[in-house]
CSV table of C-alpha atoms in Angstrom, one decimal:
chain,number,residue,atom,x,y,z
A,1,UNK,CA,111.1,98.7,106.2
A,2,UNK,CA,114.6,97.3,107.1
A,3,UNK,CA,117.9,98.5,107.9
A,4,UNK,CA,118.4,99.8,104.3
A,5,UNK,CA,120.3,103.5,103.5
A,6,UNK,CA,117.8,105.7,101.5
A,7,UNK,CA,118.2,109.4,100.1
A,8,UNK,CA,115.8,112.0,99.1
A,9,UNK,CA,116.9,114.8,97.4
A,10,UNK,CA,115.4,118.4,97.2
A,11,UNK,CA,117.6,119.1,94.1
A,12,UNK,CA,118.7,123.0,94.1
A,13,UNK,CA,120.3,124.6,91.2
A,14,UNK,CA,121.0,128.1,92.8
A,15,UNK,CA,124.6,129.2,92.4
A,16,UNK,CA,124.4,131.5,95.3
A,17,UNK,CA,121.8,130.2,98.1
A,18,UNK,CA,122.1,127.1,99.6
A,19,UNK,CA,118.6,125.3,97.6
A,20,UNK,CA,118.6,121.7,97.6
A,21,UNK,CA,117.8,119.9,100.6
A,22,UNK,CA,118.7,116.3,101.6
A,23,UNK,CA,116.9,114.0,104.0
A,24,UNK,CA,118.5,110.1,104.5
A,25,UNK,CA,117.5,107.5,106.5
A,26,UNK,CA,120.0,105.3,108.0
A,27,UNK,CA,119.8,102.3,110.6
A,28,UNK,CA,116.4,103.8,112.7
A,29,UNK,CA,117.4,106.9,112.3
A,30,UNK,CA,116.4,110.2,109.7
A,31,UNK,CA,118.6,113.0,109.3
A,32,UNK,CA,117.9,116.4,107.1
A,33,UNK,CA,120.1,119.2,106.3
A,34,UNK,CA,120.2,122.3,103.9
A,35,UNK,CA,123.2,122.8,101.2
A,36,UNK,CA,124.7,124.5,98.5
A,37,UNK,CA,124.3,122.9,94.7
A,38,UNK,CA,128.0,121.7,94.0
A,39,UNK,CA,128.6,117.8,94.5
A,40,UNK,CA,131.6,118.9,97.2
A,41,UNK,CA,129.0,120.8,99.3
A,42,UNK,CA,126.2,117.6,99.1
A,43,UNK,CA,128.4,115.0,99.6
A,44,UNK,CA,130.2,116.5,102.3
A,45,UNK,CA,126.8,117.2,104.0
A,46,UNK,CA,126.1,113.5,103.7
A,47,UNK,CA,127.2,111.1,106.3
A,48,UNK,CA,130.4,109.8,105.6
A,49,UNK,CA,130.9,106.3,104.2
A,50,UNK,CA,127.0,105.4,103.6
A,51,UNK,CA,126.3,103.5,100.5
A,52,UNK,CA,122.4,104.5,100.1
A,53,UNK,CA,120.3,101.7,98.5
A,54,UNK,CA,118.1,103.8,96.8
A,55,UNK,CA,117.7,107.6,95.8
A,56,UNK,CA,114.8,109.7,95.1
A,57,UNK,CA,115.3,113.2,93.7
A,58,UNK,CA,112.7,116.1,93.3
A,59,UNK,CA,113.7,116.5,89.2
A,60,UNK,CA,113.0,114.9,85.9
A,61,UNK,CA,114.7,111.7,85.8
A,62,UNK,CA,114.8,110.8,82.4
A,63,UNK,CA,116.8,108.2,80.4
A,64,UNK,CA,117.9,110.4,77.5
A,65,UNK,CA,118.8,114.0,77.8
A,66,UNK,CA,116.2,115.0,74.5
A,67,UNK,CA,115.2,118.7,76.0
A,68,UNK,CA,112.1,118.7,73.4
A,69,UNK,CA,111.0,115.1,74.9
A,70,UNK,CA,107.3,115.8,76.7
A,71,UNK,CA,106.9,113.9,79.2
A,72,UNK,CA,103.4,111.4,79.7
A,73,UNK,CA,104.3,111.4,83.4
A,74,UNK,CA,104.0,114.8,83.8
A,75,UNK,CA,101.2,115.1,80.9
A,76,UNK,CA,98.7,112.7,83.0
A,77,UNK,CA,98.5,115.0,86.1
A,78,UNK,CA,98.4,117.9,84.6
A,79,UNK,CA,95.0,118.7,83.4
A,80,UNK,CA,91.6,118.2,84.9
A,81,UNK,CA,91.2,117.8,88.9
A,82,UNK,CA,94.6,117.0,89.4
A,83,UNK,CA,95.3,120.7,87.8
A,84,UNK,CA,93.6,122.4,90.2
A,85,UNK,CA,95.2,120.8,93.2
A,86,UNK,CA,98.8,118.9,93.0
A,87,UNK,CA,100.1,119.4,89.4
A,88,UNK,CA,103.5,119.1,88.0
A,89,UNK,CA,105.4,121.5,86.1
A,90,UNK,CA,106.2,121.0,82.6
A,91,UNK,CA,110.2,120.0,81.8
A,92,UNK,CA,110.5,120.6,78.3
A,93,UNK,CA,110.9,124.1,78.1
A,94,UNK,CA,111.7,127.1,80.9
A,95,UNK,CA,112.4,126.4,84.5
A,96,UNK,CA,111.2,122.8,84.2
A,97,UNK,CA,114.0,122.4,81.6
A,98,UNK,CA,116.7,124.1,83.7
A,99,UNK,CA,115.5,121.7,86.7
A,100,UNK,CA,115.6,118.5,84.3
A,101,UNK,CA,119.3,119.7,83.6
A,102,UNK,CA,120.2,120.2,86.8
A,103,UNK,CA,118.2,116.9,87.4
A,104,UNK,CA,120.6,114.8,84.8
A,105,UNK,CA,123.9,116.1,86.7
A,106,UNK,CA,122.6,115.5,90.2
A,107,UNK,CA,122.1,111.9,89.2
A,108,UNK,CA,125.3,111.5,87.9
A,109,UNK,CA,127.3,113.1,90.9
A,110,UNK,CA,125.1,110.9,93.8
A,111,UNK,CA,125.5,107.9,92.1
A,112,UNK,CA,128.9,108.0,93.4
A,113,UNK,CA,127.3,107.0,96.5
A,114,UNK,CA,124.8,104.5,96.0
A,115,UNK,CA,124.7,100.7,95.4
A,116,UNK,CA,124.7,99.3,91.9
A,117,UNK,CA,121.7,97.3,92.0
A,118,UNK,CA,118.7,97.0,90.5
A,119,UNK,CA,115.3,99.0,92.4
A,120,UNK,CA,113.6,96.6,94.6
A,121,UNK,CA,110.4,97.2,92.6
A,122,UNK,CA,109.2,99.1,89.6
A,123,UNK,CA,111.1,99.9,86.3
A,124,UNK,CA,114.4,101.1,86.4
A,125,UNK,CA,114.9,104.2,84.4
A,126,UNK,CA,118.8,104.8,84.1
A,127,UNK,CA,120.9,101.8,83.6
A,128,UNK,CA,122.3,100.0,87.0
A,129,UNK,CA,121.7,103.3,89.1
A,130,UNK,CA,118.7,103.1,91.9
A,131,UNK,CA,117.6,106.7,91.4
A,132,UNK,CA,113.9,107.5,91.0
A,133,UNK,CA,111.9,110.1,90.7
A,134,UNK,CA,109.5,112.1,93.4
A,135,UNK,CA,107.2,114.4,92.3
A,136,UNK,CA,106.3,116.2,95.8
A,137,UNK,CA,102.7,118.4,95.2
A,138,UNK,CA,101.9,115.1,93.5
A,139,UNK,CA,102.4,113.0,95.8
A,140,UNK,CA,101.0,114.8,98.9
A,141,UNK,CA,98.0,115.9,96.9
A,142,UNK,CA,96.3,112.3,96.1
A,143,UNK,CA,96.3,111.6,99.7
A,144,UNK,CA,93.9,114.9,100.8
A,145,UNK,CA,90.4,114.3,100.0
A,146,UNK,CA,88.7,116.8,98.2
A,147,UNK,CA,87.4,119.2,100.7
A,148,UNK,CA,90.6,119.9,102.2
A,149,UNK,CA,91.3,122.0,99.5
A,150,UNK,CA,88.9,124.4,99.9
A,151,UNK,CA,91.5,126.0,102.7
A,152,UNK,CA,94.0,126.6,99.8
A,153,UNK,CA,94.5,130.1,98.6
A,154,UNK,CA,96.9,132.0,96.4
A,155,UNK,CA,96.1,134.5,99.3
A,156,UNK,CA,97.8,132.5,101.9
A,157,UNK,CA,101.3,133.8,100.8
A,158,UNK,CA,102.9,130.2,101.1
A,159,UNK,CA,104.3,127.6,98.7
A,160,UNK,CA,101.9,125.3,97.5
A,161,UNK,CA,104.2,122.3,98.5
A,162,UNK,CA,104.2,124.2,102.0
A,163,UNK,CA,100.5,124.3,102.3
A,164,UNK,CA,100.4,120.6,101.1
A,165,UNK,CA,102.9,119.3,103.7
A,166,UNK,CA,100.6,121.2,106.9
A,167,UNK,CA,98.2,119.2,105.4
A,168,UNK,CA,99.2,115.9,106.0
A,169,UNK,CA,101.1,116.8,109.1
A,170,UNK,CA,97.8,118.3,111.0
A,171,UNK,CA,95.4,115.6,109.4
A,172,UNK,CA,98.1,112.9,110.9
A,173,UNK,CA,98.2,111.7,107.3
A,174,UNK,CA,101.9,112.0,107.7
A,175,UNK,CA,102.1,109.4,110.9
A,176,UNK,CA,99.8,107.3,109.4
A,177,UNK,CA,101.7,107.1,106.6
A,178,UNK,CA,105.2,106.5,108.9
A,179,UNK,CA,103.1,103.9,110.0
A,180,UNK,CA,102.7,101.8,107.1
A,181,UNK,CA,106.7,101.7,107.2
A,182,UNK,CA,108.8,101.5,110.6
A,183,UNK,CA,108.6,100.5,113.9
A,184,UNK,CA,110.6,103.1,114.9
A,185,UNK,CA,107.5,105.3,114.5
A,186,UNK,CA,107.8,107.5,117.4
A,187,UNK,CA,111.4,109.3,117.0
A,188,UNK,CA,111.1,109.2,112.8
A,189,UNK,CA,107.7,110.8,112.9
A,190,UNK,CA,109.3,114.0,114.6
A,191,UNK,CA,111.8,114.7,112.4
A,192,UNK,CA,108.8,114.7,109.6
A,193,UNK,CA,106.0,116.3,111.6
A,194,UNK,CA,107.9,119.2,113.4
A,195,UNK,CA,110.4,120.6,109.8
A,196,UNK,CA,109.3,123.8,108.9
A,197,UNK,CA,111.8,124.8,106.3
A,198,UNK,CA,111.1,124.8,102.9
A,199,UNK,CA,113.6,122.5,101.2
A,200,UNK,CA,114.1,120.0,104.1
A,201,UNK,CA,110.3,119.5,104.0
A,202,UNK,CA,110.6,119.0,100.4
A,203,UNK,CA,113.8,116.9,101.0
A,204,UNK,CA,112.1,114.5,103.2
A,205,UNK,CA,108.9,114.0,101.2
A,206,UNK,CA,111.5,113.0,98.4
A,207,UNK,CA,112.5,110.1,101.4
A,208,UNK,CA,109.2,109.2,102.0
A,209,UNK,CA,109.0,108.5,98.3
A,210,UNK,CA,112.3,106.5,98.5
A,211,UNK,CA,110.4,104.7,101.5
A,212,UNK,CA,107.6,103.5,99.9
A,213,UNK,CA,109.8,102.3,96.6
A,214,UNK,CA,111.8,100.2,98.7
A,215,UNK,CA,108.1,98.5,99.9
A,216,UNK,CA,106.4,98.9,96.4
A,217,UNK,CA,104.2,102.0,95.2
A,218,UNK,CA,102.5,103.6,92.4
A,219,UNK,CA,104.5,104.2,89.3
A,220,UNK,CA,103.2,105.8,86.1
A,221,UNK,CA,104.8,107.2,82.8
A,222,UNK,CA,107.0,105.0,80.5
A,223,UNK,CA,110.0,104.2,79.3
A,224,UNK,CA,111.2,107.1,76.5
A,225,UNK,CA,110.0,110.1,79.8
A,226,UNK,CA,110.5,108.7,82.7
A,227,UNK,CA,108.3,107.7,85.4
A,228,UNK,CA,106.7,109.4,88.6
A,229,UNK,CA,106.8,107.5,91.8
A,230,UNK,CA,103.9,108.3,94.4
A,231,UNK,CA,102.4,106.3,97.3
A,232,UNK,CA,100.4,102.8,97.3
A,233,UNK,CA,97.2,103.4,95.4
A,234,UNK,CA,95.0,102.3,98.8
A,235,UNK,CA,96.2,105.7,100.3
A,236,UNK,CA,94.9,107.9,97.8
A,237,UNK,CA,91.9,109.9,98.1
A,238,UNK,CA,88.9,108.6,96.0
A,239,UNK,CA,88.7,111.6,93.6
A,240,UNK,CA,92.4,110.9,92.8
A,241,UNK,CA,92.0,107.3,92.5
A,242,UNK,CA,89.2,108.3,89.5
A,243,UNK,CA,90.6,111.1,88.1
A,244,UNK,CA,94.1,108.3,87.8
A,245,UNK,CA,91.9,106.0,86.2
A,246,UNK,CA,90.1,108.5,83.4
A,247,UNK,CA,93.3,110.4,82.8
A,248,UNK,CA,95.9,107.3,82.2
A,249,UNK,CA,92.6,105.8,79.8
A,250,UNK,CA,92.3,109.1,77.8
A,251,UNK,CA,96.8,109.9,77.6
A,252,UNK,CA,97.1,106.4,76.1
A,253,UNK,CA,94.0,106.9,73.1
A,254,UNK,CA,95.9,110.1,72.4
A,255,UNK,CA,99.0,111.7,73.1
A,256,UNK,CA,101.3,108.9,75.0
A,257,UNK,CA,100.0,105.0,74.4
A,258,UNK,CA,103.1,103.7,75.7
A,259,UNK,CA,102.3,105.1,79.6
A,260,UNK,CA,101.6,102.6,81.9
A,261,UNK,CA,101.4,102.2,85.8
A,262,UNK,CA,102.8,99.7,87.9
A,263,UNK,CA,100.5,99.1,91.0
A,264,UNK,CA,101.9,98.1,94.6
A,265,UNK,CA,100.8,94.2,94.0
A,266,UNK,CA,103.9,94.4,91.8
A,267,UNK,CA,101.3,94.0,88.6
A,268,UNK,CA,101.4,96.3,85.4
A,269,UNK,CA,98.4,97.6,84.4
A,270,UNK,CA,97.1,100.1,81.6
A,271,UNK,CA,98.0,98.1,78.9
């Protein structure tokens, strides 16, 4: 990975609590902060005069603002295995509608502060901005094998993004993964390994997914909802891999034939 600015965004639509978290990676160095959800409060949280090369935001990123538009992105992880373990909310109606809102306006305010240029790799879903989409329970989730979820409980009293992120921090799936992507290893891995709030842990999974986009990464959906961004498809755990497979083959026969997945050889597949 080179010397390129990078963003994640934890977008928070609380008008009271400080909810959306940022992580940025600048020169060798991460930073990660908490803040409110007005564009004065994130940009002033941001370090000053950065121009970020790329974005990733935890919200719908979609290229028209249709609230009844489902979404095949969303559609192809959430049934089957991928159900019980790492699904996505829906966007189209309730909170996941409030988030895609608040999702539209957060890319609108931060690309005030990014390069106009086209992503590095992968299909580009709002015209001249670098802004993609992370999808965090998603993207932690295809990288535990199966068996490690048999220590997840409702019981537990934590997020499910939370018990997700202990995960790959105490497997060293998180290093491992650093690994693929600086030599700087040592002093980024603690900022990732030792965060225990909630949105700056979501904040910087959003930057790992801005990470691997800049190298080249999974990317499913299409273009009329959008697409999710998640890590190269060698890193996933087998039962993911399959259940991928089966559930882009069945989406397309049925409910979304335009979805397709770009792969990190930079090839298109699924059509």
């Amino acid at each position: 990975m080179g010397r390129q600015a990078l963003l994640g965004v934890d977008v928070g639509f609380s008008a009271r609590r400080k909810t959306t978290g940022l992580a940025w990676f600048s020169g060798s160095g991460v930073g990660v902060t908490v803040t409110g959800s007005s564009w004065s409060e994130r940009k002033g949280d941001l370090p000053a005069g950065v121009e970020f090369r790329l974005a990733a935001l935890d919200a719908p990123i979609v290229p028209t603002p249709d609230a009844s538009n489902r979404r095949g992105c969303e559609y192809i992880f959430y049934w089957g295995a991928f159900a019980r373990r790492c699904r996505p909310d829906l966007s189209h109606h309730g909170r996941g509608l409030r988030l895609r809102q608040a999702g539209a306006q957060a890319a609108r305010e931060f690309a005030d502060i990014l390069s106009v240029s086209p992503l590095p790799y992968g299909p580009l879903v709002l015209a001249g901005l670098p802004i993609i989409e992370a999808f965090l329970n998603t993207f932690m989730g295809v990288l535990l094998v199966e068996s490690n979820f048999l220590g997840w409980s409702k019981s537990l009293g934590v997020a499910k993004s939370d018990w997700l992120y202990e995960q790959i921090v105490e497997l060293g799936i998180m290093r491992r993964l650093l690994g693929r992507l600086t030599s700087n290893e040592r002093s980024v891995a603690g900022v990732f390994e030792q965060a225990t709030n909630h949105d700056e842990r979501a904040a910087l999974i959003c930057l790992r997914t801005a990470m691997f986009a800049a190298e080249g990464d999974v990317v499913i959906g299409d273009d009329h909802g959008g697409w999710f961004w998640l890590p190269p498809f060698d890193l996933w755990a087998s039962w993911a891999q399959d259940e991928f497979e089966l559930a882009v083959s069945i989406h397309q026969k049925i409910n979304f034939p335009a979805t397709a997945a770009w792969m990190e050889t930079a090839r298109r597949v699924g059509q």
